[in-house]
mmCIF file of C-alpha atoms and ligand atoms in Angstrom:
data_model
loop_
_atom_site.group_PDB
_atom_site.id
_atom_site.type_symbol
_atom_site.label_atom_id
_atom_site.label_comp_id
_atom_site.label_asym_id
_atom_site.label_seq_id
_atom_site.Cartn_x
_atom_site.Cartn_y
_atom_site.Cartn_z
ATOM 1 C CA MET A 952 19.216 -27.536 -19.290
ATOM 2 C CA SER A 953 17.429 -31.005 -19.274
ATOM 3 C CA LYS A 954 18.875 -34.063 -20.953
ATOM 4 C CA LYS A 955 18.544 -35.631 -24.258
ATOM 5 C CA ALA A 956 15.582 -38.026 -23.894
ATOM 6 C CA ALA A 957 17.323 -41.528 -23.658
ATOM 7 C CA ARG A 958 15.599 -44.266 -26.132
ATOM 8 C CA VAL A 959 14.910 -47.405 -23.995
ATOM 9 C CA ALA A 960 13.444 -50.630 -25.654
ATOM 10 C CA VAL A 961 11.739 -53.021 -23.905
ATOM 11 C CA THR A 962 10.378 -56.507 -25.594
ATOM 12 C CA GLY A 963 7.379 -58.429 -24.101
ATOM 13 C CA ALA A 964 5.973 -54.951 -23.004
ATOM 14 C CA ALA A 965 2.683 -56.454 -22.079
ATOM 15 C CA GLY A 966 4.028 -59.210 -20.212
ATOM 16 C CA GLN A 967 4.307 -59.495 -16.449
ATOM 17 C CA ILE A 968 7.840 -58.393 -16.168
ATOM 18 C CA GLY A 969 7.169 -55.669 -18.416
ATOM 19 C CA TYR A 970 4.180 -54.290 -16.326
ATOM 20 C CA ALA A 971 6.669 -54.521 -13.246
ATOM 21 C CA LEU A 972 9.377 -52.855 -15.185
ATOM 22 C CA LEU A 973 8.120 -49.803 -17.095
ATOM 23 C CA PHE A 974 6.837 -47.727 -14.573
ATOM 24 C CA ARG A 975 9.899 -47.566 -12.589
ATOM 25 C CA ILE A 976 12.131 -46.744 -15.941
ATOM 26 C CA ALA A 977 9.332 -43.967 -16.575
ATOM 27 C CA SER A 978 9.656 -42.630 -13.020
ATOM 28 C CA GLY A 979 13.709 -42.600 -13.509
ATOM 29 C CA GLU A 980 14.317 -45.445 -11.094
ATOM 30 C CA MET A 981 16.534 -46.560 -13.868
ATOM 31 C CA LEU A 982 18.793 -43.853 -15.661
ATOM 32 C CA GLY A 983 18.184 -41.244 -13.111
ATOM 33 C CA LYS A 984 15.547 -38.459 -11.763
ATOM 34 C CA ASP A 985 16.946 -36.097 -14.182
ATOM 35 C CA GLN A 986 17.054 -38.560 -17.528
ATOM 36 C CA PRO A 987 14.109 -38.146 -19.584
ATOM 37 C CA VAL A 988 13.457 -41.450 -21.534
ATOM 38 C CA ILE A 989 11.572 -42.524 -24.554
ATOM 39 C CA LEU A 990 10.276 -46.039 -24.379
ATOM 40 C CA GLN A 991 10.204 -48.123 -27.544
ATOM 41 C CA LEU A 992 7.952 -51.140 -26.764
ATOM 42 C CA LEU A 993 7.798 -54.266 -28.493
ATOM 43 C CA GLU A 994 5.096 -57.068 -28.553
ATOM 44 C CA ILE A 995 4.460 -59.777 -30.982
ATOM 45 C CA PRO A 996 2.398 -58.587 -34.026
ATOM 46 C CA ASP A 997 -1.082 -60.191 -32.661
ATOM 47 C CA GLU A 998 -4.025 -58.487 -32.012
ATOM 48 C CA LYS A 999 -4.518 -59.608 -28.452
ATOM 49 C CA ALA A 1000 -0.626 -58.846 -27.439
ATOM 50 C CA GLN A 1001 -1.108 -55.054 -29.089
ATOM 51 C CA LYS A 1002 -4.398 -54.277 -27.642
ATOM 52 C CA ALA A 1003 -2.907 -55.338 -24.175
ATOM 53 C CA LEU A 1004 -0.089 -53.269 -24.875
ATOM 54 C CA GLN A 1005 -1.821 -50.335 -25.594
ATOM 55 C CA GLY A 1006 -3.594 -50.908 -22.219
ATOM 56 C CA VAL A 1007 -0.468 -50.490 -20.534
ATOM 57 C CA ILE A 1008 0.684 -47.718 -22.293
ATOM 58 C CA MET A 1009 -2.711 -46.191 -21.264
ATOM 59 C CA GLU A 1010 -1.618 -46.414 -17.937
ATOM 60 C CA LEU A 1011 2.007 -45.004 -18.587
ATOM 61 C CA GLN A 1012 0.179 -41.792 -20.004
ATOM 62 C CA ASP A 1013 -1.965 -41.885 -16.662
ATOM 63 C CA CYS A 1014 0.897 -41.670 -14.616
ATOM 64 C CA ALA A 1015 1.763 -38.533 -16.059
ATOM 65 C CA PHE A 1016 5.642 -39.113 -15.494
ATOM 66 C CA PRO A 1017 7.547 -35.654 -16.023
ATOM 67 C CA LEU A 1018 10.328 -37.760 -17.120
ATOM 68 C CA LEU A 1019 8.439 -39.738 -19.893
ATOM 69 C CA GLU A 1020 8.912 -37.763 -23.099
ATOM 70 C CA GLY A 1021 7.500 -40.319 -25.599
ATOM 71 C CA ILE A 1022 6.072 -44.011 -26.311
ATOM 72 C CA VAL A 1023 6.660 -45.973 -29.180
ATOM 73 C CA ALA A 1024 4.263 -49.355 -29.783
ATOM 74 C CA ALA A 1025 5.875 -51.594 -31.950
ATOM 75 C CA GLY A 1026 5.246 -54.982 -33.371
ATOM 76 C CA ASP A 1027 8.255 -55.224 -35.315
ATOM 77 C CA PRO A 1028 12.020 -55.111 -33.756
ATOM 78 C CA GLU A 1029 13.246 -52.590 -36.327
ATOM 79 C CA VAL A 1030 10.968 -49.955 -35.128
ATOM 80 C CA ALA A 1031 11.344 -50.659 -31.354
ATOM 81 C CA PHE A 1032 14.881 -50.660 -31.523
ATOM 82 C CA LYS A 1033 15.595 -47.609 -33.889
ATOM 83 C CA ASP A 1034 18.302 -45.485 -32.181
ATOM 84 C CA ALA A 1035 17.770 -47.591 -28.897
ATOM 85 C CA ASP A 1036 20.552 -46.541 -26.439
ATOM 86 C CA TYR A 1037 19.105 -49.221 -23.831
ATOM 87 C CA ALA A 1038 17.483 -52.486 -24.885
ATOM 88 C CA LEU A 1039 15.781 -54.897 -22.323
ATOM 89 C CA LEU A 1040 14.975 -58.079 -24.190
ATOM 90 C CA VAL A 1041 12.402 -59.598 -21.875
ATOM 91 C CA GLY A 1042 10.082 -61.089 -24.401
ATOM 92 C CA ALA A 1043 10.011 -64.793 -24.413
ATOM 93 C CA ARG A 1044 8.225 -67.610 -23.223
ATOM 94 C CA PRO A 1045 8.639 -68.399 -19.398
ATOM 95 C CA ARG A 1046 8.962 -71.969 -18.022
ATOM 96 C CA GLY A 1047 6.275 -73.689 -16.400
ATOM 97 C CA PRO A 1048 6.313 -75.816 -13.516
ATOM 98 C CA GLY A 1049 8.641 -79.015 -13.793
ATOM 99 C CA MET A 1050 10.855 -77.528 -16.864
ATOM 100 C CA GLU A 1051 14.377 -76.209 -16.801
ATOM 101 C CA ARG A 1052 15.179 -72.933 -18.360
ATOM 102 C CA ALA A 1053 17.295 -74.572 -20.755
ATOM 103 C CA ASP A 1054 13.933 -76.382 -21.841
ATOM 104 C CA LEU A 1055 12.868 -72.893 -23.444
ATOM 105 C CA LEU A 1056 15.994 -72.845 -25.757
ATOM 106 C CA ALA A 1057 14.233 -74.322 -28.655
ATOM 107 C CA ALA A 1058 11.106 -71.858 -28.206
ATOM 108 C CA ASN A 1059 13.111 -68.593 -27.730
ATOM 109 C CA ALA A 1060 16.282 -68.938 -29.567
ATOM 110 C CA GLN A 1061 14.818 -67.663 -32.743
ATOM 111 C CA ILE A 1062 13.592 -64.595 -31.130
ATOM 112 C CA PHE A 1063 17.061 -63.551 -30.193
ATOM 113 C CA THR A 1064 18.595 -64.169 -33.711
ATOM 114 C CA ALA A 1065 16.029 -61.817 -35.061
ATOM 115 C CA GLN A 1066 16.120 -59.354 -32.406
ATOM 116 C CA GLY A 1067 19.982 -59.482 -32.619
ATOM 117 C CA LYS A 1068 19.830 -58.636 -36.070
ATOM 118 C CA ALA A 1069 17.323 -55.722 -35.793
ATOM 119 C CA LEU A 1070 19.461 -54.154 -33.315
ATOM 120 C CA ASN A 1071 22.520 -54.590 -35.711
ATOM 121 C CA LYS A 1072 20.937 -52.637 -37.970
ATOM 122 C CA VAL A 1073 18.989 -50.027 -36.434
ATOM 123 C CA ALA A 1074 20.020 -49.534 -32.717
ATOM 124 C CA SER A 1075 22.571 -46.760 -31.622
ATOM 125 C CA ARG A 1076 26.055 -48.055 -31.897
ATOM 126 C CA ASP A 1077 26.630 -47.702 -28.057
ATOM 127 C CA VAL A 1078 23.405 -49.410 -27.417
ATOM 128 C CA LYS A 1079 23.443 -51.384 -23.785
ATOM 129 C CA VAL A 1080 21.869 -54.505 -24.352
ATOM 130 C CA LEU A 1081 20.265 -56.574 -21.115
ATOM 131 C CA VAL A 1082 18.732 -60.110 -21.822
ATOM 132 C CA VAL A 1083 16.300 -61.327 -19.500
ATOM 133 C CA GLY A 1084 14.392 -63.686 -21.648
ATOM 134 C CA ASN A 1085 15.451 -67.280 -20.729
ATOM 135 C CA PRO A 1086 17.761 -69.191 -20.888
ATOM 136 C CA ALA A 1087 19.401 -66.042 -20.685
ATOM 137 C CA ASN A 1088 23.171 -66.291 -21.065
ATOM 138 C CA THR A 1089 22.640 -68.157 -24.230
ATOM 139 C CA ASN A 1090 19.982 -65.907 -25.746
ATOM 140 C CA ALA A 1091 22.495 -63.093 -24.899
ATOM 141 C CA TYR A 1092 24.997 -65.263 -26.824
ATOM 142 C CA ILE A 1093 22.769 -65.709 -29.739
ATOM 143 C CA ALA A 1094 21.787 -62.072 -29.572
ATOM 144 C CA MET A 1095 25.522 -60.800 -29.720
ATOM 145 C CA LYS A 1096 26.641 -63.318 -32.457
ATOM 146 C CA SER A 1097 23.608 -61.936 -34.751
ATOM 147 C CA ALA A 1098 25.045 -58.353 -34.041
ATOM 148 C CA PRO A 1099 28.176 -58.473 -35.668
ATOM 149 C CA ASP A 1100 28.451 -54.610 -36.201
ATOM 150 C CA LEU A 1101 27.926 -53.877 -32.833
ATOM 151 C CA PRO A 1102 30.534 -54.387 -29.742
ATOM 152 C CA ARG A 1103 30.302 -57.655 -28.494
ATOM 153 C CA GLU A 1104 30.674 -56.037 -24.808
ATOM 154 C CA ASN A 1105 27.378 -54.442 -25.218
ATOM 155 C CA PHE A 1106 25.659 -57.942 -24.683
ATOM 156 C CA THR A 1107 24.862 -58.722 -21.414
ATOM 157 C CA ALA A 1108 22.610 -61.134 -19.444
ATOM 158 C CA MET A 1109 21.166 -60.961 -16.120
ATOM 159 C CA LEU A 1110 22.434 -62.467 -13.106
ATOM 160 C CA ARG A 1111 21.367 -59.882 -11.087
ATOM 161 C CA LEU A 1112 18.446 -61.691 -9.617
ATOM 162 C CA ASP A 1113 20.682 -64.174 -8.535
ATOM 163 C CA HIS A 1114 22.862 -61.624 -7.128
ATOM 164 C CA ASN A 1115 20.075 -60.243 -5.056
ATOM 165 C CA ARG A 1116 18.506 -63.381 -3.854
ATOM 166 C CA ALA A 1117 22.095 -64.800 -2.484
ATOM 167 C CA ALA A 1118 22.565 -61.313 -0.846
ATOM 168 C CA SER A 1119 19.225 -61.677 1.030
ATOM 169 C CA GLN A 1120 19.679 -65.351 2.024
ATOM 170 C CA ILE A 1121 23.092 -64.112 3.293
ATOM 171 C CA ALA A 1122 21.482 -61.197 5.500
ATOM 172 C CA GLU A 1123 18.876 -63.576 6.883
ATOM 173 C CA LYS A 1124 21.581 -66.444 7.838
ATOM 174 C CA THR A 1125 24.305 -63.822 9.511
ATOM 175 C CA GLY A 1126 21.409 -61.436 11.148
ATOM 176 C CA GLY A 1127 23.047 -58.602 9.015
ATOM 177 C CA LYS A 1128 21.758 -55.936 6.585
ATOM 178 C CA VAL A 1129 21.338 -56.625 3.041
ATOM 179 C CA GLY A 1130 22.476 -53.383 1.979
ATOM 180 C CA GLU A 1131 25.914 -53.811 4.035
ATOM 181 C CA ILE A 1132 27.108 -56.796 1.799
ATOM 182 C CA LYS A 1133 30.040 -55.807 -0.286
ATOM 183 C CA LYS A 1134 32.123 -58.126 -2.723
ATOM 184 C CA LEU A 1135 29.476 -60.978 -3.225
ATOM 185 C CA THR A 1136 29.378 -62.619 -6.846
ATOM 186 C CA VAL A 1137 27.639 -65.277 -8.979
ATOM 187 C CA TRP A 1138 29.500 -66.707 -11.457
ATOM 188 C CA GLY A 1139 28.205 -68.684 -14.490
ATOM 189 C CA ASN A 1140 24.931 -69.564 -15.724
ATOM 190 C CA HIS A 1141 21.435 -68.235 -14.891
ATOM 191 C CA SER A 1142 20.403 -71.670 -13.789
ATOM 192 C CA PRO A 1143 20.460 -74.053 -10.978
ATOM 193 C CA THR A 1144 24.555 -74.570 -11.854
ATOM 194 C CA MET A 1145 25.148 -70.923 -11.050
ATOM 195 C CA TYR A 1146 27.852 -70.401 -8.490
ATOM 196 C CA ALA A 1147 26.796 -68.009 -5.738
ATOM 197 C CA ASP A 1148 30.403 -67.039 -4.097
ATOM 198 C CA TYR A 1149 30.578 -65.207 -0.728
ATOM 199 C CA ARG A 1150 34.136 -66.040 -0.036
ATOM 200 C CA PHE A 1151 35.282 -62.567 -0.642
ATOM 201 C CA ALA A 1152 32.208 -60.815 0.728
ATOM 202 C CA SER A 1153 31.698 -58.723 3.797
ATOM 203 C CA ILE A 1154 28.781 -57.941 5.565
ATOM 204 C CA GLY A 1155 29.188 -55.006 8.186
ATOM 205 C CA GLY A 1156 32.728 -55.012 7.680
ATOM 206 C CA LYS A 1157 32.949 -58.616 8.768
ATOM 207 C CA SER A 1158 33.549 -61.463 6.652
ATOM 208 C CA VAL A 1159 31.047 -63.326 5.372
ATOM 209 C CA LYS A 1160 32.605 -66.805 4.978
ATOM 210 C CA ASP A 1161 34.122 -66.374 8.744
ATOM 211 C CA THR A 1162 31.033 -65.399 10.269
ATOM 212 C CA ILE A 1163 29.084 -68.317 8.668
ATOM 213 C CA ASN A 1164 31.862 -70.555 8.945
ATOM 214 C CA ASP A 1165 29.882 -73.768 7.650
ATOM 215 C CA GLN A 1166 30.719 -75.103 4.209
ATOM 216 C CA GLU A 1167 28.119 -77.930 4.670
ATOM 217 C CA TRP A 1168 25.303 -74.947 4.864
ATOM 218 C CA ASN A 1169 27.255 -73.286 1.719
ATOM 219 C CA ALA A 1170 27.099 -76.676 -0.235
ATOM 220 C CA ASN A 1171 23.844 -78.008 0.848
ATOM 221 C CA VAL A 1172 21.421 -74.965 1.844
ATOM 222 C CA PHE A 1173 22.639 -71.874 0.484
ATOM 223 C CA LEU A 1174 23.696 -72.679 -3.246
ATOM 224 C CA PRO A 1175 21.002 -74.936 -3.827
ATOM 225 C CA THR A 1176 18.156 -72.122 -2.382
ATOM 226 C CA VAL A 1177 19.617 -69.697 -4.713
ATOM 227 C CA GLY A 1178 20.018 -71.799 -7.455
ATOM 228 C CA LYS A 1179 16.440 -73.223 -7.160
ATOM 229 C CA ARG A 1180 14.877 -69.857 -6.293
ATOM 230 C CA GLY A 1181 13.324 -69.471 -9.485
ATOM 231 C CA ALA A 1182 11.446 -72.886 -9.599
ATOM 232 C CA ALA A 1183 10.429 -72.465 -5.917
ATOM 233 C CA ILE A 1184 8.531 -69.030 -6.960
ATOM 234 C CA ILE A 1185 6.919 -70.902 -9.828
ATOM 235 C CA GLU A 1186 5.699 -73.736 -7.554
ATOM 236 C CA ALA A 1187 4.266 -71.195 -5.306
ATOM 237 C CA ARG A 1188 2.976 -68.463 -7.586
ATOM 238 C CA GLY A 1189 2.099 -70.763 -10.627
ATOM 239 C CA LEU A 1190 3.961 -68.036 -12.328
ATOM 240 C CA SER A 1191 7.591 -67.070 -12.844
ATOM 241 C CA SER A 1192 8.954 -64.371 -10.840
ATOM 242 C CA ALA A 1193 8.080 -60.891 -12.136
ATOM 243 C CA ALA A 1194 8.811 -58.033 -9.879
ATOM 244 C CA SER A 1195 11.906 -59.356 -8.481
ATOM 245 C CA ALA A 1196 13.151 -59.815 -11.897
ATOM 246 C CA ALA A 1197 12.460 -56.269 -13.039
ATOM 247 C CA ASN A 1198 13.828 -55.004 -10.071
ATOM 248 C CA ALA A 1199 17.142 -56.905 -10.811
ATOM 249 C CA ALA A 1200 16.699 -55.493 -14.466
ATOM 250 C CA ILE A 1201 16.508 -51.913 -12.984
ATOM 251 C CA ASP A 1202 19.674 -52.659 -10.654
ATOM 252 C CA HIS A 1203 21.855 -53.945 -13.552
ATOM 253 C CA MET A 1204 21.117 -51.267 -15.743
ATOM 254 C CA ARG A 1205 21.278 -48.600 -13.379
ATOM 255 C CA ASP A 1206 24.782 -49.381 -12.308
ATOM 256 C CA TRP A 1207 26.092 -50.285 -15.930
ATOM 257 C CA ALA A 1208 24.728 -46.670 -16.692
ATOM 258 C CA LEU A 1209 25.457 -44.829 -13.739
ATOM 259 C CA GLY A 1210 28.413 -46.677 -12.016
ATOM 260 C CA SER A 1211 28.665 -48.813 -9.236
ATOM 261 C CA GLN A 1212 30.720 -46.436 -7.172
ATOM 262 C CA GLY A 1213 33.727 -49.225 -6.885
ATOM 263 C CA GLU A 1214 31.119 -51.868 -5.554
ATOM 264 C CA TRP A 1215 31.237 -55.109 -7.140
ATOM 265 C CA VAL A 1216 28.024 -56.263 -8.870
ATOM 266 C CA THR A 1217 27.177 -59.395 -10.749
ATOM 267 C CA MET A 1218 26.618 -59.406 -14.732
ATOM 268 C CA GLY A 1219 26.486 -61.760 -17.296
ATOM 269 C CA VAL A 1220 28.992 -60.493 -19.818
ATOM 270 C CA PRO A 1221 30.915 -62.116 -22.913
ATOM 271 C CA SER A 1222 34.352 -63.431 -21.554
ATOM 272 C CA ASN A 1223 37.667 -62.247 -22.786
ATOM 273 C CA GLY A 1224 39.359 -65.355 -21.294
ATOM 274 C CA GLU A 1225 39.277 -64.329 -17.695
ATOM 275 C CA TYR A 1226 39.371 -67.394 -15.303
ATOM 276 C CA GLY A 1227 40.029 -69.637 -18.198
ATOM 277 C CA ILE A 1228 36.242 -69.103 -19.353
ATOM 278 C CA PRO A 1229 36.750 -69.402 -23.302
ATOM 279 C CA LYS A 1230 36.169 -65.929 -25.176
ATOM 280 C CA ASP A 1231 32.477 -64.840 -25.687
ATOM 281 C CA VAL A 1232 30.713 -67.162 -23.237
ATOM 282 C CA ILE A 1233 28.201 -65.048 -21.704
ATOM 283 C CA PHE A 1234 29.311 -65.683 -17.999
ATOM 284 C CA GLY A 1235 28.285 -64.402 -14.735
ATOM 285 C CA PHE A 1236 31.415 -62.394 -13.308
ATOM 286 C CA PRO A 1237 31.816 -60.088 -10.661
ATOM 287 C CA VAL A 1238 32.426 -56.460 -12.325
ATOM 288 C CA VAL A 1239 32.715 -53.105 -11.334
ATOM 289 C CA THR A 1240 31.320 -50.270 -13.572
ATOM 290 C CA GLU A 1241 32.214 -46.552 -14.102
ATOM 291 C CA ASN A 1242 31.217 -44.281 -16.838
ATOM 292 C CA GLY A 1243 28.979 -46.427 -18.763
ATOM 293 C CA LYS A 1244 31.321 -49.567 -18.634
ATOM 294 C CA TYR A 1245 31.696 -52.362 -16.857
ATOM 295 C CA LYS A 1246 35.208 -54.189 -15.911
ATOM 296 C CA ILE A 1247 35.507 -57.915 -14.728
ATOM 297 C CA VAL A 1248 37.402 -58.231 -11.412
ATOM 298 C CA GLU A 1249 40.409 -60.234 -12.265
ATOM 299 C CA GLY A 1250 42.962 -61.905 -9.944
ATOM 300 C CA LEU A 1251 40.459 -64.038 -7.377
ATOM 301 C CA ASP A 1252 41.702 -67.023 -6.011
ATOM 302 C CA ILE A 1253 39.855 -69.733 -7.231
ATOM 303 C CA ASP A 1254 39.688 -72.907 -4.691
ATOM 304 C CA ALA A 1255 39.248 -76.210 -5.730
ATOM 305 C CA PHE A 1256 35.513 -76.479 -4.752
ATOM 306 C CA SER A 1257 34.993 -73.181 -6.423
ATOM 307 C CA GLN A 1258 36.864 -74.700 -9.989
ATOM 308 C CA GLU A 1259 34.688 -77.467 -9.737
ATOM 309 C CA ARG A 1260 31.345 -75.018 -9.612
ATOM 310 C CA LEU A 1261 32.840 -73.247 -12.463
ATOM 311 C CA ASP A 1262 33.752 -76.240 -14.505
ATOM 312 C CA LYS A 1263 30.254 -77.290 -14.031
ATOM 313 C CA THR A 1264 28.236 -74.037 -15.069
ATOM 314 C CA LEU A 1265 30.369 -73.428 -17.979
ATOM 315 C CA ALA A 1266 29.927 -77.173 -19.486
ATOM 316 C CA GLU A 1267 26.244 -76.492 -19.246
ATOM 317 C CA LEU A 1268 26.753 -73.084 -21.092
ATOM 318 C CA GLN A 1269 28.773 -74.654 -23.583
ATOM 319 C CA GLY A 1270 26.211 -77.270 -24.418
ATOM 320 C CA GLU A 1271 23.388 -74.650 -24.623
ATOM 321 C CA GLN A 1272 25.746 -72.948 -27.553
ATOM 322 C CA ASP A 1273 26.409 -76.190 -29.145
ATOM 323 C CA GLY A 1274 22.441 -76.725 -29.152
ATOM 324 C CA VAL A 1275 22.115 -73.296 -31.062
ATOM 325 C CA LYS A 1276 25.126 -73.361 -33.535
ATOM 326 C CA HIS A 1277 22.851 -74.219 -36.326
ATOM 327 C CA LEU A 1278 21.121 -70.933 -36.171
ATOM 328 C CA LEU A 1279 24.202 -68.679 -35.689
HETATM 329 N N1 LIG B 1750 16.959 -63.621 -16.173
HETATM 330 C C1 LIG B 1750 16.331 -63.761 -15.376
HETATM 331 O O1 LIG B 1750 16.669 -63.615 -13.864
HETATM 332 C C2 LIG B 1750 14.493 -64.255 -15.383
HETATM 333 C C3 LIG B 1750 14.000 -63.751 -14.268
HETATM 334 C C4 LIG B 1750 12.390 -63.852 -14.545
HETATM 335 C C5 LIG B 1750 11.933 -64.231 -15.727
HETATM 336 N N2 LIG B 1750 12.856 -64.570 -16.679
HETATM 337 C C6 LIG B 1750 12.384 -64.913 -18.352
HETATM 338 O O2 LIG B 1750 11.783 -63.402 -18.753
HETATM 339 C C7 LIG B 1750 10.774 -63.932 -19.758
HETATM 340 C C8 LIG B 1750 9.596 -63.172 -19.428
HETATM 341 O O3 LIG B 1750 8.904 -63.646 -18.470
HETATM 342 P P1 LIG B 1750 7.520 -62.807 -18.283
HETATM 343 O O4 LIG B 1750 7.280 -63.207 -16.897
HETATM 344 O O5 LIG B 1750 7.244 -61.744 -18.439
HETATM 345 O O6 LIG B 1750 6.719 -63.716 -19.384
HETATM 346 P P2 LIG B 1750 5.144 -63.258 -19.921
HETATM 347 O O7 LIG B 1750 4.759 -64.337 -20.713
HETATM 348 O O8 LIG B 1750 4.379 -62.670 -18.921
HETATM 349 O O9 LIG B 1750 5.560 -62.129 -20.738
HETATM 350 C C9 LIG B 1750 6.138 -62.182 -22.017
HETATM 351 C C10 LIG B 1750 5.767 -61.393 -23.158
HETATM 352 O O10 LIG B 1750 6.671 -61.240 -24.073
HETATM 353 C C11 LIG B 1750 5.886 -61.355 -25.552
HETATM 354 N N3 LIG B 1750 6.809 -61.744 -26.525
HETATM 355 C C12 LIG B 1750 6.826 -62.996 -26.446
HETATM 356 N N4 LIG B 1750 7.665 -63.444 -27.832
HETATM 357 C C13 LIG B 1750 8.016 -61.873 -28.320
HETATM 358 C C14 LIG B 1750 8.816 -61.276 -29.194
HETATM 359 N N5 LIG B 1750 9.366 -62.374 -30.279
HETATM 360 N N6 LIG B 1750 8.877 -60.185 -29.376
HETATM 361 C C15 LIG B 1750 8.327 -59.031 -28.492
HETATM 362 N N7 LIG B 1750 7.375 -59.919 -27.478
HETATM 363 C C16 LIG B 1750 7.502 -61.235 -27.201
HETATM 364 C C17 LIG B 1750 4.756 -62.005 -25.047
HETATM 365 O O11 LIG B 1750 3.654 -61.936 -25.763
HETATM 366 C C18 LIG B 1750 4.517 -61.637 -23.697
HETATM 367 O O12 LIG B 1750 3.667 -60.703 -23.505
HETATM 368 C C19 LIG B 1750 10.739 -65.388 -19.524
HETATM 369 O O13 LIG B 1750 11.573 -66.246 -20.593
HETATM 370 C C20 LIG B 1750 11.263 -65.780 -18.250
HETATM 371 O O14 LIG B 1750 11.706 -67.014 -18.351
HETATM 372 C C21 LIG B 1750 14.240 -64.282 -16.520
HETATM 373 O O1 LIG B 1751 13.043 -69.342 -13.104
HETATM 374 C C1 LIG B 1751 12.706 -69.070 -14.203
HETATM 375 O O2 LIG B 1751 12.215 -69.650 -14.803
HETATM 376 C C2 LIG B 1751 12.150 -67.551 -13.914
HETATM 377 C C3 LIG B 1751 13.393 -66.945 -13.523
HETATM 378 O O3 LIG B 1751 14.857 -67.132 -14.338
HETATM 379 C C4 LIG B 1751 13.796 -66.767 -12.212
HETATM 380 O O4 LIG B 1751 15.033 -66.964 -12.096
HETATM 381 O O5 LIG B 1751 13.224 -66.427 -11.241
#
């Protein structure tokens, strides 16, 4: 017997990440090849955006995906989020050249207050929320705080793109295979202050730290390359990353829903106080996922260099939180 369809809400559905994301969700890459889905797509209630959304829907229909059991187009978050099992909050303004993601806070914060409230009102009580729209960690914090009746652990932010970027740089540096990297993580904010940490990682069974054995490269090449990759893509493409962002969103949700088979993945999740990060700060942590739940990997050694990086990214997140206090 086929499974009951999962309701997947995606905001900003007619945007560039939406276009790289929806077809993969509908083909079963996110929730599995045996899981039917109903897509509930939100765009701003503006004629042009809604028309573009209709065009995307026509293309989804023309793919005749066997797993796609329905499509809802909405201009109202309470329609898009009704009974949603998954919500991918992508819709927000992207940054342009010369901007930092935090510059988007004023423009985007209100979106996440409204969407948090709508999720609180109409979504499934188990809804799994991934915030992609920038600044992702603080937007996830806003949505979580605006949805007091939903479990706080259901709100997450996307650090997976940073994790994947770090993995790719490590594979290139060591000459190993990206698929053979284990125990990599990225701590903190999805911003240049993030701390991509390979101290515990292995590649092809060998320690990444010992193989690279170059702290100068770590501090002055690797971390800035991963931290500033988004800006480098904007500079090169004239637009922010889209296919790689959609890919990371699929990875994040797939692992959360279907499990990481004991492997570490990076998710931005509300802290419970782990590693001295104050409760509720949405922070990139190493997690292991199983049965639809994630668990932060605890007890890792934090050396002086790492502590300095954690302090810096935390201070930035706390500054962002202060900036949105008036909305909550
Ligand atoms: N966390 C990450 O790793 C990561 C990676 C890439 C991009 N991003 C962010 O994702 C966001 C979307 O990027 P994009 O390239 O798809 O942008 P885009 O401009 O191509 O698309 C955004 C879409 O969202 C829609 N939108 C805006 N406000 C909305 C609202 N309140 N409700 C519903 N839809 C709304 C817009 O109409 C537009 O169609 C940006 O904030 C970008 O910075 C995050
Ligand atoms: O950098 C951006 O503004 C987009 C995104 O967050 C990215 O990291 O590519």
